[in-house]
Coordinates of C-alpha atoms and ligand atoms in Angstrom, one line a residue:
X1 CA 21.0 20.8 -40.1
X2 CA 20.5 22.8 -37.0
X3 CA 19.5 26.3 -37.9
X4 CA 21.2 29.6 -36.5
X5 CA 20.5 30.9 -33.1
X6 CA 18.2 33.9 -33.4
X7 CA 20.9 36.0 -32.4
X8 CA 24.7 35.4 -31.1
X9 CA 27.2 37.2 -29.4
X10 CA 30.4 36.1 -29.4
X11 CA 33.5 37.4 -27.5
X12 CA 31.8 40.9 -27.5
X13 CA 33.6 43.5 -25.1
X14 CA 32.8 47.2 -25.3
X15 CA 35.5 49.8 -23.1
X16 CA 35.1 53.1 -22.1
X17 CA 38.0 54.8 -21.8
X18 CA 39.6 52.3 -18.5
X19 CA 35.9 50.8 -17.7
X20 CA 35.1 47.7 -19.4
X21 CA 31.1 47.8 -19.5
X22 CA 31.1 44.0 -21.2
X23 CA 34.0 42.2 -21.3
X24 CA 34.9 39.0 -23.5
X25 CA 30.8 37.8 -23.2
X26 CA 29.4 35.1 -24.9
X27 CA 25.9 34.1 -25.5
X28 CA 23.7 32.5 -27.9
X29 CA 19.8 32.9 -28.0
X30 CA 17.3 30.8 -29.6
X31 CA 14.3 31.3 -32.3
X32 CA 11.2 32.5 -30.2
X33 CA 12.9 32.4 -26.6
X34 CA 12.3 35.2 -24.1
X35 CA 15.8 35.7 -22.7
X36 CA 16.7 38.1 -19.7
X37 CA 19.9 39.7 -18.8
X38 CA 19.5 40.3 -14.7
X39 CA 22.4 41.5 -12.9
X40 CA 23.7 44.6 -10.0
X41 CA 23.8 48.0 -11.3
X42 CA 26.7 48.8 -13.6
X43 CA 27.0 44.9 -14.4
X44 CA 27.1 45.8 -18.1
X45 CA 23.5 44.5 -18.8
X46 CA 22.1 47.9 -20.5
X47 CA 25.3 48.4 -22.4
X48 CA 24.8 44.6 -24.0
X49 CA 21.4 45.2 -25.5
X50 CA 22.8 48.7 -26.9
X51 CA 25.8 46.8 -28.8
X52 CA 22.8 44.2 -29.8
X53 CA 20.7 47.1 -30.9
X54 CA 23.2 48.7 -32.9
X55 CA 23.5 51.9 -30.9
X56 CA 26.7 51.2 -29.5
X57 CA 29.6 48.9 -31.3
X58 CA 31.5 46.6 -29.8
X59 CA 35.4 47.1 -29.1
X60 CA 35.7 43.6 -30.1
X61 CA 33.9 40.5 -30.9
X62 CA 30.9 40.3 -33.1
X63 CA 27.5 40.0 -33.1
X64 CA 25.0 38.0 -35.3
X65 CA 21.1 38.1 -36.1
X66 CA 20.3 34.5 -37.2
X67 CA 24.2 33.6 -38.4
X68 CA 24.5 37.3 -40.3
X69 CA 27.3 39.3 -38.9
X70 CA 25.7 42.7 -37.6
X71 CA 29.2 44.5 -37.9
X72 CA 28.4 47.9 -39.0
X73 CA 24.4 47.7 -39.4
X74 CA 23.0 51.0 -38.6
X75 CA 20.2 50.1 -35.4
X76 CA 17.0 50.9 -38.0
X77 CA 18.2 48.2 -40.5
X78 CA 18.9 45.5 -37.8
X79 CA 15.5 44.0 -37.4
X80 CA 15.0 44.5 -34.0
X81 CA 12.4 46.4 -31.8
X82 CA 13.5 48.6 -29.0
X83 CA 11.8 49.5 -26.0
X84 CA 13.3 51.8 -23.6
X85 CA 12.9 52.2 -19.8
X86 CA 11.2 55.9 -20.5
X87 CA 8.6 55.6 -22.9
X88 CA 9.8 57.6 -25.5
X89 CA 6.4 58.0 -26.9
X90 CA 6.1 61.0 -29.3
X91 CA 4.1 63.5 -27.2
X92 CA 2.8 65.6 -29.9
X93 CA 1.1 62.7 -31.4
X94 CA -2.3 60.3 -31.1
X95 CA -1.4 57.0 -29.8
X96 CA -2.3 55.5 -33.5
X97 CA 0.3 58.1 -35.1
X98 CA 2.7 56.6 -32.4
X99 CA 2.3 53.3 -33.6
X100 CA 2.1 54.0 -37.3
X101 CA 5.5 55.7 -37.0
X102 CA 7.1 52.2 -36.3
X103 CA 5.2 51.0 -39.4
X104 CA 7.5 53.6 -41.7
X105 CA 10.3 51.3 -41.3
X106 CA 7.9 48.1 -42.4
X107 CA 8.4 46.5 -45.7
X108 CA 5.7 47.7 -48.2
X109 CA 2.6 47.0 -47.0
X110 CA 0.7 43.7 -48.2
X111 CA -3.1 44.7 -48.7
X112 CA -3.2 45.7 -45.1
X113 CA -3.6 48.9 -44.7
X114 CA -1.8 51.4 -41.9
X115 CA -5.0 52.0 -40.0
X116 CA -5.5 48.1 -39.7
X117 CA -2.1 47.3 -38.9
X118 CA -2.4 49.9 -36.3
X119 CA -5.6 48.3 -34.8
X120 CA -4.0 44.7 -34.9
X121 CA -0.8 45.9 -32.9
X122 CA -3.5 47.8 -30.6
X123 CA -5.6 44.7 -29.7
X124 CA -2.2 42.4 -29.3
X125 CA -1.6 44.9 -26.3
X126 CA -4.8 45.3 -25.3
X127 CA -5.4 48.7 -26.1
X128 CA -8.3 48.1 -28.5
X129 CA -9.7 51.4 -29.3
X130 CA -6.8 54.0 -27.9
X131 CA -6.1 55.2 -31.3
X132 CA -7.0 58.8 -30.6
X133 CA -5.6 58.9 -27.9
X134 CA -2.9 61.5 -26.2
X135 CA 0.0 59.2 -24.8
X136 CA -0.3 61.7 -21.8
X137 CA -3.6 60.7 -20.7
X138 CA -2.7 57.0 -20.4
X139 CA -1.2 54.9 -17.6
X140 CA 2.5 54.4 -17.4
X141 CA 2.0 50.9 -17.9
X142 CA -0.5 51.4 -21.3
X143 CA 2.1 53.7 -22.2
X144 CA 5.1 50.9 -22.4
X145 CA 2.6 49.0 -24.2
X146 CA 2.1 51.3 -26.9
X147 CA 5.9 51.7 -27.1
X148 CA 5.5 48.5 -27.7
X149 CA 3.2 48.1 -30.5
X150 CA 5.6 51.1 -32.0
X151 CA 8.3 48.3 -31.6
X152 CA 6.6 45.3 -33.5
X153 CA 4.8 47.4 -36.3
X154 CA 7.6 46.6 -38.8
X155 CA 7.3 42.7 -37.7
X156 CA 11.1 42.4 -36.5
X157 CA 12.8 39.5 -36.0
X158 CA 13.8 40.2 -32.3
X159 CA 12.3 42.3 -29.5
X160 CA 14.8 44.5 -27.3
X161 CA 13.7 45.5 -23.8
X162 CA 15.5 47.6 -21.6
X163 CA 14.0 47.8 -17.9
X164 CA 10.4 48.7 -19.9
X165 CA 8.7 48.6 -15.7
X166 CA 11.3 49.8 -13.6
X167 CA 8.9 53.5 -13.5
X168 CA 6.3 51.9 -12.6
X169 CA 4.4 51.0 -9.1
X170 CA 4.8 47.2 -7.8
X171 CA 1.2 46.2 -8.7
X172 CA 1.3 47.7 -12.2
X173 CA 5.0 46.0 -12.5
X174 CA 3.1 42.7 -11.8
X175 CA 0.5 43.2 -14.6
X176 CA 2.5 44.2 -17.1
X177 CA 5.1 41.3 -16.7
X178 CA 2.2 39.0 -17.8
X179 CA 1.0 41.0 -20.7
X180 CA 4.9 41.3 -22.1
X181 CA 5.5 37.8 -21.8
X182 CA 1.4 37.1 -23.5
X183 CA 2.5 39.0 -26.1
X184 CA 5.8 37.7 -26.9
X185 CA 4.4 34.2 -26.7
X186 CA 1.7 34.9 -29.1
X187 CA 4.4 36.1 -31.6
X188 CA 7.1 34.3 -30.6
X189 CA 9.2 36.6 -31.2
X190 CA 12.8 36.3 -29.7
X191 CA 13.2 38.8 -26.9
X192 CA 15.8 40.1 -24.8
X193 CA 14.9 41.4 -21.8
X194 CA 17.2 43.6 -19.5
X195 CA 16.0 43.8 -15.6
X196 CA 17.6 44.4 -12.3
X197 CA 15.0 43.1 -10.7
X198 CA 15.5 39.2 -10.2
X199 CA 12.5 38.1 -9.4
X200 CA 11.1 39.6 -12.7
X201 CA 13.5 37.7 -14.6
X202 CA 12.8 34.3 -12.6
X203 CA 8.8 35.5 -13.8
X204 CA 9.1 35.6 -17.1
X205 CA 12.0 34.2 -18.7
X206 CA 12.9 31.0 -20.8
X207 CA 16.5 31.6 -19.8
X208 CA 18.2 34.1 -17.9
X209 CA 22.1 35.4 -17.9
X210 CA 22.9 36.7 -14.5
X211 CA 25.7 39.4 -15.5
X212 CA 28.6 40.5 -13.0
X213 CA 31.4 42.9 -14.3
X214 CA 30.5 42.5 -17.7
X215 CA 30.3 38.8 -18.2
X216 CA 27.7 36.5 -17.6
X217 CA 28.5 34.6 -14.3
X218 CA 25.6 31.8 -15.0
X219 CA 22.9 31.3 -17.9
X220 CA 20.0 28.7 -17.1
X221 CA 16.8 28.2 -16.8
X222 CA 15.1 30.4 -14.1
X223 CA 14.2 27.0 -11.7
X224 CA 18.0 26.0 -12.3
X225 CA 19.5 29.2 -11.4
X226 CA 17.1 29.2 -8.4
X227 CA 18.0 25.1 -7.3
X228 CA 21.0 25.2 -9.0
X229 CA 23.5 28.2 -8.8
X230 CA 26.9 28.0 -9.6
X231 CA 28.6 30.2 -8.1
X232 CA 27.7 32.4 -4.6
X233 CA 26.8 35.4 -6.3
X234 CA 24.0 33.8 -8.0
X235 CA 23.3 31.8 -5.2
X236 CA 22.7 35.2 -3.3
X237 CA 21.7 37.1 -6.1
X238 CA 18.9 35.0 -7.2
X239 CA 16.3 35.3 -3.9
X240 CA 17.3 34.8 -0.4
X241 CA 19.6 32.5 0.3
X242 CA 21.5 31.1 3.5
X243 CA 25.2 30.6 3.2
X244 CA 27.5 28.2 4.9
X245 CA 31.4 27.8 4.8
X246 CA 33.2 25.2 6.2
X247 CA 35.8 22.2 6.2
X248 CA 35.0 18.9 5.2
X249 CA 35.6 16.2 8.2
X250 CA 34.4 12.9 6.4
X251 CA 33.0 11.5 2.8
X252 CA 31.3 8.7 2.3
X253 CA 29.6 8.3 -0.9
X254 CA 27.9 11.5 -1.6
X255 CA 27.3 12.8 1.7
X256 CA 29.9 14.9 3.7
X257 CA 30.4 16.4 7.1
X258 CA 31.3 19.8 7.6
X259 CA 32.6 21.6 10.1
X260 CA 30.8 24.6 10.4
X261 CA 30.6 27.3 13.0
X262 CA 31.4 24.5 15.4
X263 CA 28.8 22.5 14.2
X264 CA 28.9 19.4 12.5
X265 CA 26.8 19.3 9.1
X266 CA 25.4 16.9 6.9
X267 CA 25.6 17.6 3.1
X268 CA 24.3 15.8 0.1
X269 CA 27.4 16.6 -2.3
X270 CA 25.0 14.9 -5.0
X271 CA 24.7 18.8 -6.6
X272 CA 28.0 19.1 -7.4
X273 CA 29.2 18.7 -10.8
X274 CA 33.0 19.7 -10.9
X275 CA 35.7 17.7 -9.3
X276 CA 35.7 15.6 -6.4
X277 CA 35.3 17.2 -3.0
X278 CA 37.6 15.7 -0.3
X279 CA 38.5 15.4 3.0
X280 CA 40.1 18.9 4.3
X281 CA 38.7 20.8 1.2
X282 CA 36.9 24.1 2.2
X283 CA 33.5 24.8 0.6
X284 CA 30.8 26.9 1.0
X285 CA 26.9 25.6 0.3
X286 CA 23.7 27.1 0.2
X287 CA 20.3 26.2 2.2
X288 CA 17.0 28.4 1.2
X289 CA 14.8 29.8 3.3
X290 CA 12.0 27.7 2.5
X291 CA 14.2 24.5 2.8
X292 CA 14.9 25.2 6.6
X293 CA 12.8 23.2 8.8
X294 CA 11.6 24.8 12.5
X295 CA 12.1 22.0 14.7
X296 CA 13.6 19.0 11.9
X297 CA 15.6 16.8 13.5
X298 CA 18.9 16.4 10.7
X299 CA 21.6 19.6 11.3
X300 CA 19.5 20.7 13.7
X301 CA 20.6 24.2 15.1
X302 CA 19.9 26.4 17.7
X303 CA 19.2 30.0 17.1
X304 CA 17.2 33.0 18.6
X305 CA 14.5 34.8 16.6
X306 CA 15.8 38.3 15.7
X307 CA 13.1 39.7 13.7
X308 CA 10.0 38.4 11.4
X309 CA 8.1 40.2 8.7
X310 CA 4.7 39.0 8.2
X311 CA 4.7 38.3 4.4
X312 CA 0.8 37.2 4.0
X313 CA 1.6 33.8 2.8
X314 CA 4.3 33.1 4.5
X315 CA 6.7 35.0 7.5
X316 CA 9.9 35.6 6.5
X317 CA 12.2 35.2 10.2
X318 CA 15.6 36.2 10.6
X319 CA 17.1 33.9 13.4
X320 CA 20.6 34.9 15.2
X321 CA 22.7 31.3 15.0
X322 CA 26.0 32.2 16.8
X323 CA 26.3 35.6 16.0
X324 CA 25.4 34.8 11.9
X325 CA 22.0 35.7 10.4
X326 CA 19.7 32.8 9.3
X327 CA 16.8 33.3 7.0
X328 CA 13.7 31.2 7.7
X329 CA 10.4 31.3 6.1
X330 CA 7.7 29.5 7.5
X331 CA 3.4 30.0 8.4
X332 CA 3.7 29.6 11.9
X333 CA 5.3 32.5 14.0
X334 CA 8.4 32.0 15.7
X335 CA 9.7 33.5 19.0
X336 CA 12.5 33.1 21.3
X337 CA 15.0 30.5 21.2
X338 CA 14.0 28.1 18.2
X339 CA 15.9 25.0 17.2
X340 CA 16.2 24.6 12.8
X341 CA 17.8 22.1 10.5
X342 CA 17.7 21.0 6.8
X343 CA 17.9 18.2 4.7
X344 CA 21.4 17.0 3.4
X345 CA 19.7 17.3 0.1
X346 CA 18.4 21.0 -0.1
X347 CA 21.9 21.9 0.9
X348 CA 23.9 23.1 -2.0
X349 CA 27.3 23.3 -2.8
X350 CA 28.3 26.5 -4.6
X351 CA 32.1 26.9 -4.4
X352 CA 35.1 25.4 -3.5
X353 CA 37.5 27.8 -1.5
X354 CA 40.8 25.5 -0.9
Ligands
ATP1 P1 22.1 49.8 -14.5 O1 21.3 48.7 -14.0 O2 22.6 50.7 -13.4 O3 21.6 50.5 -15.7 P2 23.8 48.2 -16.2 O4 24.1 46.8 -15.8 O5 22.8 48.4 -17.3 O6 23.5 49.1 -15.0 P3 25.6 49.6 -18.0 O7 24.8 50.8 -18.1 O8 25.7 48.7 -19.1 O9 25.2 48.7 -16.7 O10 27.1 50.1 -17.6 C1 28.2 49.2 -17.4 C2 29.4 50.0 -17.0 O11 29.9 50.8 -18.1 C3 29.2 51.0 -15.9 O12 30.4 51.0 -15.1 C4 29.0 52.3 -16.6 O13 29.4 53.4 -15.8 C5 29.9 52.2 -17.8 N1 29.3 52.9 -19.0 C6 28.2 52.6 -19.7 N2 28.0 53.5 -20.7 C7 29.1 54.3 -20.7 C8 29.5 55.4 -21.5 N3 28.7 55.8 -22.5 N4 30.6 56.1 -21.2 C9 31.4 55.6 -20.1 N5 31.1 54.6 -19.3 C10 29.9 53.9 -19.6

């Protein structure tokens, strides 16, 4: 038999007052995954991993921790680790007392003793030897990982993290990314992870929910909800992305012509998976930056370039098709009056509109 999912929600919705922070959301996370919720501000993702946490309970709907109803579990007897966006470290105390205040709420110990537990959590962070330290006098990024040691010295079952980088400086964001998701490997702990920042959550992630007023609009893999959005707010919420909308002329097989802007447009329909698209439907599909091709000869279109920022690797251009924005990225620079295309098969349908 199949064994419970690390932790479920199930038809959870939380109101305040008139605002409904999650409403009617559904999820199910497995044993040892590292699971993000990404989404706008106010989308309802901090509010999820409170109800999860036990800090906040859920209007309706309910919540489980490997199949056991959490309904009424106080936060410190819920078996889960929390890290918050502000360190929260205890000022007044050495980095080891930090950690060794998470160990209180440990099960007795088992011939290891506080002081070694402390230096195991230290070295799984990479903090060998901070012990005496003053939380003050360390990094902001060695800070989040002493909160969290604090937050795996009673071995829970699941790790809570809510925007643990978003004080930090790009660079420092970067490093510490790779260290959270070392770490969680190493345990393989099951870990929820709250972001805004998308391309975090593409980073790090074995699955990721992108959340939009309160519900979770899409929940894949990060290279499916990057090649394969379902909808056009993850198709534009997950990187850059170039959006088309038109009428469909002609279907043959799996390729369709559409009428867009005045131009005609070929489109592998070969991504969608709902019903049929047919002649006279209205849809909108999707074309990445990276897929456009300076010069290609299929849907080839003529644009202007507007403006280019020089990225290192690559230029990111933003060409002026017909009065619409088109985003390009390419390694040779652009000027002037360029002509672009795509293949029918990096275009991708996202939405039906009639
Ligand atoms: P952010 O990225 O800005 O933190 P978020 O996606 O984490 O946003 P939440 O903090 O979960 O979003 O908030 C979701 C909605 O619920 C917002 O409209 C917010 O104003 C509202 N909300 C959250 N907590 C409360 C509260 N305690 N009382 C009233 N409204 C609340």
């Amino acid at each position: 038999m199949a064994s419970d999912p690390a932790l479920e929600l199930d038809g959870v919705t939380r109101r305040y007052g008139e605002t409904t922070a999650v409403d009617d959301l559904s999820l199910s996370v497995a044993e040892g995954e590292f699971f993000t919720l990404v989404g706008p501000s106010g989308c309802g993702k901090t509010t999820t991993l409170r109800l999860i946490a036990g800090f906040e309970a859920p209007t309706s709907g309910s919540i489980r921790f490997g199949g056991r109803d959490v309904a009424g579990v106080p936060p410190e007897d819920r078996d889960a680790g929390v890290v918050f966006q502000n360190y929260a470290l205890f000022p007044h105390m050495t980095v080891a007392e930090n950690v060794a205040y998470g160990l209180n709420f440990a099960d007795p110990p088992s011939g290891v003793s506080d002081d070694e537990r402390v230096a195991e959590l230290l070295d799984l962070v990479d903090l060998p030897g901070t012990q005496d330290r003053d939380p003050a006098s360390l990094s902001g990024g060695q800070q989040q990982r002493v909160a969290m040691a604090r937050a795996l010295a009673p071995g829970p079952e699941v790790l809570l993290l809510d925007e643990p980088m978003s004080a930090l400086d790009a660079k420092l964001r970067e490093q510490l990314r790779v260290q959270v998701r070392n770490i969680q490997q190493e345990l393989d702990i099951t870990t929820v992870y709250v972001t805004h920042d998308q391309e975090e959550a593409l980073a790090v992630s074995d699955r990721v929910a992108v959340m939009r007023d309160g519900t979770a609009e899409q929940v894949a893999t990060p290279r499916d909800l990057y090649h394969r959005p379902t909808s056009r707010f993850v198709a534009e919420f997950i990187g850059d992305n170039n959006l088309f909308e038109g009428q469909v002329r002609a279907v043959n097989e799996k390729l369709a012509t559409v009428e867009a802007d005045e131009e005609s447009l070929t489109v592998d329909l070969g991504s969608w998976n709902e019903e049929s698209i047919s002649v006279g439907d209205r849809i909108a599909f999707c074309v990445r930056p990276e897929a456009m091709v300076v010069g290609g000869d299929s849907n080839r279109l003529g644009a202007t370039v507007e403006s280019a920022e020089f990225l290192g690797e690559t230029t990111r251009v933003t060409l002026d098709w017909a009065g619409r924005q088109l985003l390009v990225r390419t390694r040779e620079p652009l000027d002037g009056d360029v002509a672009v295309g795509f293949d029918p098969a990096d275009a991708h349908v996202v939405e039906r509109l009639s």
